[in-house]
PDB file of C-alpha atoms in Angstrom:
ATOM      1  CA  UNK A 295     -33.691  92.100 130.524  1.00  0.00           C
ATOM      2  CA  UNK A 296     -33.908  89.073 128.220  1.00  0.00           C
ATOM      3  CA  UNK A 297     -32.710  86.850 131.055  1.00  0.00           C
ATOM      4  CA  UNK A 298     -35.223  88.361 133.472  1.00  0.00           C
ATOM      5  CA  UNK A 299     -38.155  87.785 131.131  1.00  0.00           C
ATOM      6  CA  UNK A 300     -37.153  84.201 130.377  1.00  0.00           C
ATOM      7  CA  UNK A 301     -39.457  82.702 133.003  1.00  0.00           C
ATOM      8  CA  UNK A 302     -42.515  84.616 131.819  1.00  0.00           C
ATOM      9  CA  UNK A 303     -41.880  83.646 128.190  1.00  0.00           C
ATOM     10  CA  UNK A 304     -41.099  79.944 128.663  1.00  0.00           C
ATOM     11  CA  UNK A 305     -42.961  79.207 131.903  1.00  0.00           C
ATOM     12  CA  UNK A 306     -41.689  77.067 134.748  1.00  0.00           C
ATOM     13  CA  UNK A 307     -40.460  73.520 135.076  1.00  0.00           C
ATOM     14  CA  UNK A 308     -42.553  72.025 137.876  1.00  0.00           C
ATOM     15  CA  UNK A 309     -40.207  69.249 138.961  1.00  0.00           C
ATOM     16  CA  UNK A 310     -42.333  67.671 141.697  1.00  0.00           C
ATOM     17  CA  UNK A 311     -41.239  64.041 142.146  1.00  0.00           C
ATOM     18  CA  UNK A 312     -39.832  63.633 138.630  1.00  0.00           C
ATOM     19  CA  UNK A 313     -36.455  62.530 140.009  1.00  0.00           C
ATOM     20  CA  UNK A 314     -38.213  59.449 141.465  1.00  0.00           C
ATOM     21  CA  UNK A 315     -40.332  57.991 138.610  1.00  0.00           C
ATOM     22  CA  UNK A 316     -41.692  55.023 140.586  1.00  0.00           C
ATOM     23  CA  UNK A 317     -42.770  57.220 143.483  1.00  0.00           C
ATOM     24  CA  UNK A 318     -44.296  59.683 141.020  1.00  0.00           C
ATOM     25  CA  UNK A 319     -46.417  56.947 139.392  1.00  0.00           C
ATOM     26  CA  UNK A 320     -47.561  55.693 142.800  1.00  0.00           C
ATOM     27  CA  UNK A 321     -48.437  59.202 143.994  1.00  0.00           C
ATOM     28  CA  UNK A 322     -50.333  59.882 140.760  1.00  0.00           C
ATOM     29  CA  UNK A 323     -52.770  57.070 141.546  1.00  0.00           C
ATOM     30  CA  UNK A 324     -53.091  58.064 145.221  1.00  0.00           C
ATOM     31  CA  UNK A 325     -53.630  61.769 144.471  1.00  0.00           C
ATOM     32  CA  UNK A 326     -56.212  61.018 141.750  1.00  0.00           C
ATOM     33  CA  UNK A 327     -58.106  58.707 144.117  1.00  0.00           C
ATOM     34  CA  UNK A 328     -58.042  61.201 147.011  1.00  0.00           C
ATOM     35  CA  UNK A 329     -59.043  64.091 144.744  1.00  0.00           C
ATOM     36  CA  UNK A 330     -62.117  62.249 143.420  1.00  0.00           C
ATOM     37  CA  UNK A 331     -63.137  61.239 146.958  1.00  0.00           C
ATOM     38  CA  UNK A 332     -62.676  64.822 148.139  1.00  0.00           C
ATOM     39  CA  UNK A 333     -64.888  66.196 145.355  1.00  0.00           C
ATOM     40  CA  UNK A 334     -67.628  63.648 146.025  1.00  0.00           C
ATOM     41  CA  UNK A 335     -67.515  63.980 149.804  1.00  0.00           C
ATOM     42  CA  UNK A 336     -67.467  67.770 149.966  1.00  0.00           C
ATOM     43  CA  UNK A 337     -70.181  68.038 147.325  1.00  0.00           C
ATOM     44  CA  UNK A 338     -72.327  65.655 149.390  1.00  0.00           C
ATOM     45  CA  UNK A 339     -71.901  67.849 152.472  1.00  0.00           C
ATOM     46  CA  UNK A 340     -72.923  70.969 150.537  1.00  0.00           C
ATOM     47  CA  UNK A 341     -76.001  69.202 149.123  1.00  0.00           C
ATOM     48  CA  UNK A 342     -77.268  67.799 152.419  1.00  0.00           C
ATOM     49  CA  UNK A 343     -76.615  71.105 154.204  1.00  0.00           C
ATOM     50  CA  UNK A 344     -78.717  72.929 151.603  1.00  0.00           C
ATOM     51  CA  UNK A 345     -81.458  70.353 150.966  1.00  0.00           C
ATOM     52  CA  UNK A 346     -82.171  68.952 154.449  1.00  0.00           C
ATOM     53  CA  UNK A 347     -84.045  71.508 156.564  1.00  0.00           C
ATOM     54  CA  UNK A 348     -82.900  70.190 159.961  1.00  0.00           C
ATOM     55  CA  UNK A 349     -79.299  70.955 158.942  1.00  0.00           C
ATOM     56  CA  UNK A 350     -80.081  74.637 158.349  1.00  0.00           C
ATOM     57  CA  UNK A 351     -78.031  75.619 161.405  1.00  0.00           C
ATOM     58  CA  UNK A 352     -74.914  77.799 161.800  1.00  0.00           C
ATOM     59  CA  UNK A 353     -72.666  74.755 162.212  1.00  0.00           C
ATOM     60  CA  UNK A 354     -73.677  73.267 158.878  1.00  0.00           C
ATOM     61  CA  UNK A 355     -73.722  76.649 157.183  1.00  0.00           C
ATOM     62  CA  UNK A 356     -70.039  77.089 158.075  1.00  0.00           C
ATOM     63  CA  UNK A 357     -69.350  73.446 157.242  1.00  0.00           C
ATOM     64  CA  UNK A 358     -70.795  73.883 153.740  1.00  0.00           C
ATOM     65  CA  UNK A 359     -68.630  76.994 153.310  1.00  0.00           C
ATOM     66  CA  UNK A 360     -65.610  74.957 154.392  1.00  0.00           C
ATOM     67  CA  UNK A 361     -66.508  72.247 151.882  1.00  0.00           C
ATOM     68  CA  UNK A 362     -66.804  74.853 149.136  1.00  0.00           C
ATOM     69  CA  UNK A 363     -63.376  76.265 150.037  1.00  0.00           C
ATOM     70  CA  UNK A 364     -61.906  72.750 150.101  1.00  0.00           C
ATOM     71  CA  UNK A 365     -63.309  71.862 146.676  1.00  0.00           C
ATOM     72  CA  UNK A 366     -61.891  75.038 145.141  1.00  0.00           C
ATOM     73  CA  UNK A 367     -58.589  74.780 147.037  1.00  0.00           C
ATOM     74  CA  UNK A 368     -57.802  71.200 146.056  1.00  0.00           C
ATOM     75  CA  UNK A 369     -59.008  71.851 142.484  1.00  0.00           C
ATOM     76  CA  UNK A 370     -56.564  74.761 142.185  1.00  0.00           C
ATOM     77  CA  UNK A 371     -53.701  72.301 142.744  1.00  0.00           C
ATOM     78  CA  UNK A 372     -54.626  68.673 142.017  1.00  0.00           C
ATOM     79  CA  UNK A 373     -55.606  68.729 138.287  1.00  0.00           C
ATOM     80  CA  UNK A 374     -52.477  70.650 137.238  1.00  0.00           C
ATOM     81  CA  UNK A 375     -50.327  68.414 139.435  1.00  0.00           C
ATOM     82  CA  UNK A 376     -51.843  65.255 137.924  1.00  0.00           C
ATOM     83  CA  UNK A 377     -51.342  66.545 134.369  1.00  0.00           C
ATOM     84  CA  UNK A 378     -47.721  67.457 135.092  1.00  0.00           C
ATOM     85  CA  UNK A 379     -46.999  64.101 136.763  1.00  0.00           C
ATOM     86  CA  UNK A 380     -48.441  62.223 133.793  1.00  0.00           C
ATOM     87  CA  UNK A 381     -46.271  63.789 131.079  1.00  0.00           C
ATOM     88  CA  UNK A 382     -42.577  63.931 130.316  1.00  0.00           C
ATOM     89  CA  UNK A 383     -42.614  67.703 129.733  1.00  0.00           C
ATOM     90  CA  UNK A 384     -42.973  69.273 133.188  1.00  0.00           C
ATOM     91  CA  UNK A 385     -43.492  72.792 131.834  1.00  0.00           C
ATOM     92  CA  UNK A 386     -46.194  74.972 133.372  1.00  0.00           C
ATOM     93  CA  UNK A 387     -47.049  78.278 131.731  1.00  0.00           C
ATOM     94  CA  UNK A 388     -46.164  81.486 133.544  1.00  0.00           C
ATOM     95  CA  UNK A 389     -49.807  82.618 133.450  1.00  0.00           C
ATOM     96  CA  UNK A 390     -50.979  79.271 134.833  1.00  0.00           C
ATOM     97  CA  UNK A 391     -48.460  79.478 137.658  1.00  0.00           C
ATOM     98  CA  UNK A 392     -49.496  83.029 138.578  1.00  0.00           C
ATOM     99  CA  UNK A 393     -53.197  82.115 138.496  1.00  0.00           C
ATOM    100  CA  UNK A 394     -52.550  79.106 140.722  1.00  0.00           C
ATOM    101  CA  UNK A 395     -50.525  81.282 143.093  1.00  0.00           C
ATOM    102  CA  UNK A 396     -53.353  83.797 143.552  1.00  0.00           C
ATOM    103  CA  UNK A 397     -56.154  81.225 143.842  1.00  0.00           C
ATOM    104  CA  UNK A 398     -54.397  78.791 146.186  1.00  0.00           C
ATOM    105  CA  UNK A 399     -53.128  81.575 148.458  1.00  0.00           C
ATOM    106  CA  UNK A 400     -56.589  83.150 148.703  1.00  0.00           C
ATOM    107  CA  UNK A 401     -58.449  79.911 149.386  1.00  0.00           C
ATOM    108  CA  UNK A 402     -55.883  78.648 151.885  1.00  0.00           C
ATOM    109  CA  UNK A 403     -56.081  81.937 153.805  1.00  0.00           C
ATOM    110  CA  UNK A 404     -59.893  81.830 153.774  1.00  0.00           C
ATOM    111  CA  UNK A 405     -59.832  78.334 155.256  1.00  0.00           C
ATOM    112  CA  UNK A 406     -57.561  79.532 158.076  1.00  0.00           C
ATOM    113  CA  UNK A 407     -60.132  82.169 159.078  1.00  0.00           C
ATOM    114  CA  UNK A 408     -63.113  79.875 158.523  1.00  0.00           C
ATOM    115  CA  UNK A 409     -61.774  77.202 160.892  1.00  0.00           C
ATOM    116  CA  UNK A 410     -61.419  79.871 163.600  1.00  0.00           C
ATOM    117  CA  UNK A 411     -65.003  81.005 162.951  1.00  0.00           C
ATOM    118  CA  UNK A 412     -66.192  77.400 163.316  1.00  0.00           C
ATOM    119  CA  UNK A 413     -64.401  77.162 166.672  1.00  0.00           C
ATOM    120  CA  UNK A 414     -66.277  80.277 167.824  1.00  0.00           C
ATOM    121  CA  UNK A 415     -69.546  78.690 166.695  1.00  0.00           C
ATOM    122  CA  UNK A 416     -68.788  75.569 168.793  1.00  0.00           C
ATOM    123  CA  UNK A 417     -67.913  77.801 171.752  1.00  0.00           C
ATOM    124  CA  UNK A 418     -71.241  79.628 171.460  1.00  0.00           C
ATOM    125  CA  UNK A 419     -73.189  76.360 171.097  1.00  0.00           C
ATOM    126  CA  UNK A 420     -71.624  74.629 174.102  1.00  0.00           C
ATOM    127  CA  UNK A 421     -70.708  77.465 176.477  1.00  0.00           C
ATOM    128  CA  UNK A 422     -73.683  79.774 175.792  1.00  0.00           C
ATOM    129  CA  UNK A 423     -76.484  77.386 174.741  1.00  0.00           C
ATOM    130  CA  UNK A 424     -79.314  79.610 175.995  1.00  0.00           C
ATOM    131  CA  UNK A 425     -78.012  82.569 173.996  1.00  0.00           C
ATOM    132  CA  UNK A 426     -76.796  80.562 170.978  1.00  0.00           C
ATOM    133  CA  UNK A 427     -79.682  81.451 168.661  1.00  0.00           C
ATOM    134  CA  UNK A 428     -79.336  85.142 169.443  1.00  0.00           C
ATOM    135  CA  UNK A 429     -75.538  85.099 169.166  1.00  0.00           C
ATOM    136  CA  UNK A 430     -75.308  83.130 165.914  1.00  0.00           C
ATOM    137  CA  UNK A 431     -78.193  84.692 164.001  1.00  0.00           C
ATOM    138  CA  UNK A 432     -78.219  84.264 160.184  1.00  0.00           C
ATOM    139  CA  UNK A 433     -76.975  87.791 159.446  1.00  0.00           C
ATOM    140  CA  UNK A 434     -73.924  87.341 161.707  1.00  0.00           C
ATOM    141  CA  UNK A 435     -73.171  83.913 160.210  1.00  0.00           C
ATOM    142  CA  UNK A 436     -73.288  85.346 156.693  1.00  0.00           C
ATOM    143  CA  UNK A 437     -71.058  88.244 157.780  1.00  0.00           C
ATOM    144  CA  UNK A 438     -68.474  85.937 159.391  1.00  0.00           C
ATOM    145  CA  UNK A 439     -68.356  83.714 156.298  1.00  0.00           C
ATOM    146  CA  UNK A 440     -68.016  86.791 154.070  1.00  0.00           C
ATOM    147  CA  UNK A 441     -65.151  88.098 156.205  1.00  0.00           C
ATOM    148  CA  UNK A 442     -63.327  84.755 155.818  1.00  0.00           C
ATOM    149  CA  UNK A 443     -63.649  84.865 152.018  1.00  0.00           C
ATOM    150  CA  UNK A 444     -62.755  88.569 151.858  1.00  0.00           C
ATOM    151  CA  UNK A 445     -59.657  88.169 154.058  1.00  0.00           C
ATOM    152  CA  UNK A 446     -58.430  85.413 151.749  1.00  0.00           C
ATOM    153  CA  UNK A 447     -58.950  87.620 148.710  1.00  0.00           C
ATOM    154  CA  UNK A 448     -57.113  90.591 150.233  1.00  0.00           C
ATOM    155  CA  UNK A 449     -54.088  88.649 151.475  1.00  0.00           C
ATOM    156  CA  UNK A 450     -53.821  86.867 148.119  1.00  0.00           C
ATOM    157  CA  UNK A 451     -53.863  90.149 146.192  1.00  0.00           C
ATOM    158  CA  UNK A 452     -51.176  91.624 148.453  1.00  0.00           C
ATOM    159  CA  UNK A 453     -48.888  88.631 148.965  1.00  0.00           C
ATOM    160  CA  UNK A 454     -49.100  87.168 145.468  1.00  0.00           C
ATOM    161  CA  UNK A 455     -48.676  90.577 143.799  1.00  0.00           C
ATOM    162  CA  UNK A 456     -45.504  91.238 145.794  1.00  0.00           C
ATOM    163  CA  UNK A 457     -44.197  87.798 144.835  1.00  0.00           C
ATOM    164  CA  UNK A 458     -44.822  87.981 141.086  1.00  0.00           C
ATOM    165  CA  UNK A 459     -42.989  91.325 140.920  1.00  0.00           C
ATOM    166  CA  UNK A 460     -39.719  89.688 142.025  1.00  0.00           C
ATOM    167  CA  UNK A 461     -37.192  89.315 139.166  1.00  0.00           C
ATOM    168  CA  UNK A 462     -36.280  85.662 138.648  1.00  0.00           C
ATOM    169  CA  UNK A 463     -33.378  86.238 136.240  1.00  0.00           C
ATOM    170  CA  UNK A 464     -34.216  83.270 134.068  1.00  0.00           C
ATOM    171  CA  UNK A 465     -34.682  80.753 136.883  1.00  0.00           C
ATOM    172  CA  UNK A 466     -37.340  78.312 135.707  1.00  0.00           C
ATOM    173  CA  UNK A 467     -37.015  75.187 137.862  1.00  0.00           C
ATOM    174  CA  UNK A 468     -39.613  74.978 140.632  1.00  0.00           C
ATOM    175  CA  UNK A 469     -38.630  72.034 142.815  1.00  0.00           C
ATOM    176  CA  UNK A 470     -42.113  71.727 144.265  1.00  0.00           C
ATOM    177  CA  UNK A 471     -45.569  70.307 143.479  1.00  0.00           C
ATOM    178  CA  UNK A 472     -47.285  73.638 142.712  1.00  0.00           C
ATOM    179  CA  UNK A 473     -46.647  77.377 142.519  1.00  0.00           C
ATOM    180  CA  UNK A 474     -46.440  78.594 146.092  1.00  0.00           C
ATOM    181  CA  UNK A 475     -45.141  81.848 147.589  1.00  0.00           C
ATOM    182  CA  UNK A 476     -42.175  80.471 149.613  1.00  0.00           C
ATOM    183  CA  UNK A 477     -40.923  78.497 146.605  1.00  0.00           C
ATOM    184  CA  UNK A 478     -41.126  81.447 144.203  1.00  0.00           C
ATOM    185  CA  UNK A 479     -39.405  83.751 146.697  1.00  0.00           C
ATOM    186  CA  UNK A 480     -36.470  81.310 146.772  1.00  0.00           C
ATOM    187  CA  UNK A 481     -36.117  81.663 142.975  1.00  0.00           C
ATOM    188  CA  UNK A 482     -35.673  85.428 143.110  1.00  0.00           C
ATOM    189  CA  UNK A 483     -32.254  86.839 142.225  1.00  0.00           C
ATOM    190  CA  UNK A 484     -32.589  89.959 144.408  1.00  0.00           C
ATOM    191  CA  UNK A 485     -32.722  90.619 148.132  1.00  0.00           C
ATOM    192  CA  UNK A 486     -36.026  89.175 149.389  1.00  0.00           C
ATOM    193  CA  UNK A 487     -35.836  90.359 153.006  1.00  0.00           C
ATOM    194  CA  UNK A 488     -38.970  92.511 152.663  1.00  0.00           C
ATOM    195  CA  UNK A 489     -40.963  89.695 151.011  1.00  0.00           C
ATOM    196  CA  UNK A 490     -39.891  87.200 153.649  1.00  0.00           C
ATOM    197  CA  UNK A 491     -40.789  89.639 156.453  1.00  0.00           C
ATOM    198  CA  UNK A 492     -44.173  90.348 154.878  1.00  0.00           C
ATOM    199  CA  UNK A 493     -44.825  86.609 154.450  1.00  0.00           C
ATOM    200  CA  UNK A 494     -43.890  86.024 158.091  1.00  0.00           C
ATOM    201  CA  UNK A 495     -46.310  88.725 159.283  1.00  0.00           C
ATOM    202  CA  UNK A 496     -49.100  87.333 157.087  1.00  0.00           C
ATOM    203  CA  UNK A 497     -48.384  83.817 158.381  1.00  0.00           C
ATOM    204  CA  UNK A 498     -48.640  85.017 161.984  1.00  0.00           C
ATOM    205  CA  UNK A 499     -51.954  86.769 161.265  1.00  0.00           C
ATOM    206  CA  UNK A 500     -53.511  83.870 159.345  1.00  0.00           C
ATOM    207  CA  UNK A 501     -51.934  80.933 161.189  1.00  0.00           C
ATOM    208  CA  UNK A 502     -50.797  81.751 164.709  1.00  0.00           C
ATOM    209  CA  UNK A 503     -53.622  84.151 165.660  1.00  0.00           C
ATOM    210  CA  UNK A 504     -56.445  81.771 164.522  1.00  0.00           C
ATOM    211  CA  UNK A 505     -54.756  78.840 166.271  1.00  0.00           C
ATOM    212  CA  UNK A 506     -54.549  80.839 169.522  1.00  0.00           C
ATOM    213  CA  UNK A 507     -58.218  81.833 169.217  1.00  0.00           C
ATOM    214  CA  UNK A 508     -59.171  78.200 168.576  1.00  0.00           C
ATOM    215  CA  UNK A 509     -57.168  77.013 171.599  1.00  0.00           C
ATOM    216  CA  UNK A 510     -58.826  79.629 173.826  1.00  0.00           C
ATOM    217  CA  UNK A 511     -62.262  78.596 172.513  1.00  0.00           C
ATOM    218  CA  UNK A 512     -61.550  74.940 173.196  1.00  0.00           C
ATOM    219  CA  UNK A 513     -60.263  75.779 176.664  1.00  0.00           C
ATOM    220  CA  UNK A 514     -63.669  77.261 177.517  1.00  0.00           C
ATOM    221  CA  UNK A 515     -65.427  74.395 175.713  1.00  0.00           C
ATOM    222  CA  UNK A 516     -63.517  71.782 177.743  1.00  0.00           C
ATOM    223  CA  UNK A 517     -64.497  73.486 181.002  1.00  0.00           C
ATOM    224  CA  UNK A 518     -68.143  73.626 179.909  1.00  0.00           C
ATOM    225  CA  UNK A 519     -68.213  69.980 178.773  1.00  0.00           C
ATOM    226  CA  UNK A 520     -66.727  68.732 182.045  1.00  0.00           C
ATOM    227  CA  UNK A 521     -69.583  70.448 183.901  1.00  0.00           C
ATOM    228  CA  UNK A 522     -72.224  68.549 181.892  1.00  0.00           C
ATOM    229  CA  UNK A 523     -73.875  66.011 184.205  1.00  0.00           C
ATOM    230  CA  UNK A 524     -75.033  63.613 181.487  1.00  0.00           C
ATOM    231  CA  UNK A 525     -72.395  61.195 180.183  1.00  0.00           C
ATOM    232  CA  UNK A 526     -74.208  61.035 176.825  1.00  0.00           C
ATOM    233  CA  UNK A 527     -74.195  64.841 176.627  1.00  0.00           C
ATOM    234  CA  UNK A 528     -70.463  64.992 177.341  1.00  0.00           C
ATOM    235  CA  UNK A 529     -69.775  62.331 174.734  1.00  0.00           C
ATOM    236  CA  UNK A 530     -71.817  64.149 172.061  1.00  0.00           C
ATOM    237  CA  UNK A 531     -70.112  67.478 172.800  1.00  0.00           C
ATOM    238  CA  UNK A 532     -66.635  65.966 172.763  1.00  0.00           C
ATOM    239  CA  UNK A 533     -67.456  64.059 169.557  1.00  0.00           C
ATOM    240  CA  UNK A 534     -68.540  67.183 167.710  1.00  0.00           C
ATOM    241  CA  UNK A 535     -65.556  69.232 168.888  1.00  0.00           C
ATOM    242  CA  UNK A 536     -62.947  66.504 168.387  1.00  0.00           C
ATOM    243  CA  UNK A 537     -63.976  66.251 164.717  1.00  0.00           C
ATOM    244  CA  UNK A 538     -63.252  69.935 164.203  1.00  0.00           C
ATOM    245  CA  UNK A 539     -60.048  69.701 166.238  1.00  0.00           C
ATOM    246  CA  UNK A 540     -58.615  66.924 164.048  1.00  0.00           C
ATOM    247  CA  UNK A 541     -59.080  69.064 160.918  1.00  0.00           C
ATOM    248  CA  UNK A 542     -57.526  72.045 162.727  1.00  0.00           C
ATOM    249  CA  UNK A 543     -54.431  70.123 163.879  1.00  0.00           C
ATOM    250  CA  UNK A 544     -53.685  68.567 160.479  1.00  0.00           C
ATOM    251  CA  UNK A 545     -54.364  71.729 158.457  1.00  0.00           C
ATOM    252  CA  UNK A 546     -52.626  74.304 160.636  1.00  0.00           C
ATOM    253  CA  UNK A 547     -49.808  71.944 161.630  1.00  0.00           C
ATOM    254  CA  UNK A 548     -48.727  71.247 158.048  1.00  0.00           C
ATOM    255  CA  UNK A 549     -49.071  74.862 156.857  1.00  0.00           C
ATOM    256  CA  UNK A 550     -47.148  76.226 159.857  1.00  0.00           C
ATOM    257  CA  UNK A 551     -44.389  73.726 159.048  1.00  0.00           C
ATOM    258  CA  UNK A 552     -44.254  75.047 155.470  1.00  0.00           C
ATOM    259  CA  UNK A 553     -44.595  78.794 156.071  1.00  0.00           C
ATOM    260  CA  UNK A 554     -42.961  79.446 159.445  1.00  0.00           C
ATOM    261  CA  UNK A 555     -40.101  76.960 159.459  1.00  0.00           C
ATOM    262  CA  UNK A 556     -36.857  78.154 157.806  1.00  0.00           C
ATOM    263  CA  UNK A 557     -36.607  76.698 154.291  1.00  0.00           C
ATOM    264  CA  UNK A 558     -33.058  75.439 154.819  1.00  0.00           C
ATOM    265  CA  UNK A 559     -34.113  73.397 157.871  1.00  0.00           C
ATOM    266  CA  UNK A 560     -36.160  70.889 155.854  1.00  0.00           C
ATOM    267  CA  UNK A 561     -35.338  68.587 152.955  1.00  0.00           C
ATOM    268  CA  UNK A 562     -36.831  69.297 149.543  1.00  0.00           C
ATOM    269  CA  UNK A 563     -39.121  66.247 149.705  1.00  0.00           C
ATOM    270  CA  UNK A 564     -40.394  67.192 153.162  1.00  0.00           C
ATOM    271  CA  UNK A 565     -41.875  70.410 151.802  1.00  0.00           C
ATOM    272  CA  UNK A 566     -43.521  68.536 148.923  1.00  0.00           C
ATOM    273  CA  UNK A 567     -45.157  65.934 151.154  1.00  0.00           C
ATOM    274  CA  UNK A 568     -46.281  68.575 153.650  1.00  0.00           C
ATOM    275  CA  UNK A 569     -47.874  70.546 150.791  1.00  0.00           C
ATOM    276  CA  UNK A 570     -49.656  67.381 149.649  1.00  0.00           C
ATOM    277  CA  UNK A 571     -51.175  67.101 153.101  1.00  0.00           C
ATOM    278  CA  UNK A 572     -52.795  70.536 153.234  1.00  0.00           C
ATOM    279  CA  UNK A 573     -53.791  70.666 149.562  1.00  0.00           C
ATOM    280  CA  UNK A 574     -54.951  67.072 148.953  1.00  0.00           C
ATOM    281  CA  UNK A 575     -55.374  65.181 152.251  1.00  0.00           C
ATOM    282  CA  UNK A 576     -56.936  67.858 154.513  1.00  0.00           C
ATOM    283  CA  UNK A 577     -59.792  68.683 152.071  1.00  0.00           C
ATOM    284  CA  UNK A 578     -60.718  64.982 152.239  1.00  0.00           C
ATOM    285  CA  UNK A 579     -60.685  64.894 156.053  1.00  0.00           C
ATOM    286  CA  UNK A 580     -63.612  67.301 156.217  1.00  0.00           C
ATOM    287  CA  UNK A 581     -66.191  64.986 154.546  1.00  0.00           C
ATOM    288  CA  UNK A 582     -64.738  61.831 156.136  1.00  0.00           C
ATOM    289  CA  UNK A 583     -64.901  63.193 159.679  1.00  0.00           C
ATOM    290  CA  UNK A 584     -68.225  64.977 159.345  1.00  0.00           C
ATOM    291  CA  UNK A 585     -70.020  62.124 157.562  1.00  0.00           C
ATOM    292  CA  UNK A 586     -68.598  58.953 159.104  1.00  0.00           C
ATOM    293  CA  UNK A 587     -68.639  60.364 162.666  1.00  0.00           C
ATOM    294  CA  UNK A 588     -71.715  62.575 162.481  1.00  0.00           C
ATOM    295  CA  UNK A 589     -75.135  60.984 162.949  1.00  0.00           C
ATOM    296  CA  UNK A 590     -76.997  64.057 161.659  1.00  0.00           C
ATOM    297  CA  UNK A 591     -75.144  64.069 158.323  1.00  0.00           C
ATOM    298  CA  UNK A 592     -75.406  60.280 157.928  1.00  0.00           C
ATOM    299  CA  UNK A 593     -79.124  60.466 158.654  1.00  0.00           C
ATOM    300  CA  UNK A 594     -79.576  63.334 156.193  1.00  0.00           C
ATOM    301  CA  UNK A 595     -77.710  61.438 153.474  1.00  0.00           C
ATOM    302  CA  UNK A 596     -79.828  58.360 154.141  1.00  0.00           C
ATOM    303  CA  UNK A 597     -83.000  60.455 153.910  1.00  0.00           C
ATOM    304  CA  UNK A 598     -81.948  62.001 150.593  1.00  0.00           C
ATOM    305  CA  UNK A 599     -80.929  58.639 149.084  1.00  0.00           C
ATOM    306  CA  UNK A 600     -84.090  56.859 150.228  1.00  0.00           C
ATOM    307  CA  UNK A 601     -86.234  59.809 149.121  1.00  0.00           C
ATOM    308  CA  UNK A 602     -84.737  59.720 145.636  1.00  0.00           C
ATOM    309  CA  UNK A 603     -85.116  55.942 145.477  1.00  0.00           C
ATOM    310  CA  UNK A 604     -88.794  56.167 146.455  1.00  0.00           C
ATOM    311  CA  UNK A 605     -89.360  59.001 143.998  1.00  0.00           C
ATOM    312  CA  UNK A 606     -87.844  57.011 141.126  1.00  0.00           C
ATOM    313  CA  UNK A 607     -89.861  53.934 142.076  1.00  0.00           C
TER     314      UNK A 607
END
């Protein structure tokens, strides 16, 4: 019993990239820079979506929800990772690890559902333009966003609770960048067949099913766009959808690699870099893609900045 409780009493050793000090120092600077950019960019999207009346549409409502998820998701990982990378003692408290496990799992799952909801919104806008306002009315949009958040909460409570109940028998070394379900399952000193099966089912529900729905939506969208007579109209439709598709490919691709590929088929550093992508890089893609490539958001930002400048003058 003393050996089993060792992890909860002393916490975990979050090894990360500590075996490569030069790489760790380099990654510290990169992660800090990307994290700050992600906070600023996603906050800007939330502000313009709320403050600029012409952006009060379903697309930007879901986009602001996605930005909120991204801010919380990357904040659940990046600060702790930066603190751990910057000190010699790599210890993370047991309570901190469990809290990170629940929060990151819930937010990541919510983002999986939210990206599928955004694909449905694009389908409705492009394939059913005459019925779009009736289909995507405010009550439905709020309900869809609530379902995304609620699904994340439920799967986190179930999956994380099953994981923290596993006896670790004194194993404290987490050879990863943060506390994540697959990594903690590997530490367990009992048969984890049930946990692995449950994780696989959850991964199919939150990864494979949304990806299939997104692909079906974009199949219909592609057919509809090709029927548009105007070249400018086709270009605008493809531009809007390609932005969303880039986020989808990077986010789902990296998480599927982590959660559905057998752990023994990848090197230890592969899993760490893949996790960096969906926890640090993907949350930054959202503001980059939707601000640099979106005229509406750039115009709204310009309006807010100029309005504040005139007001101060």
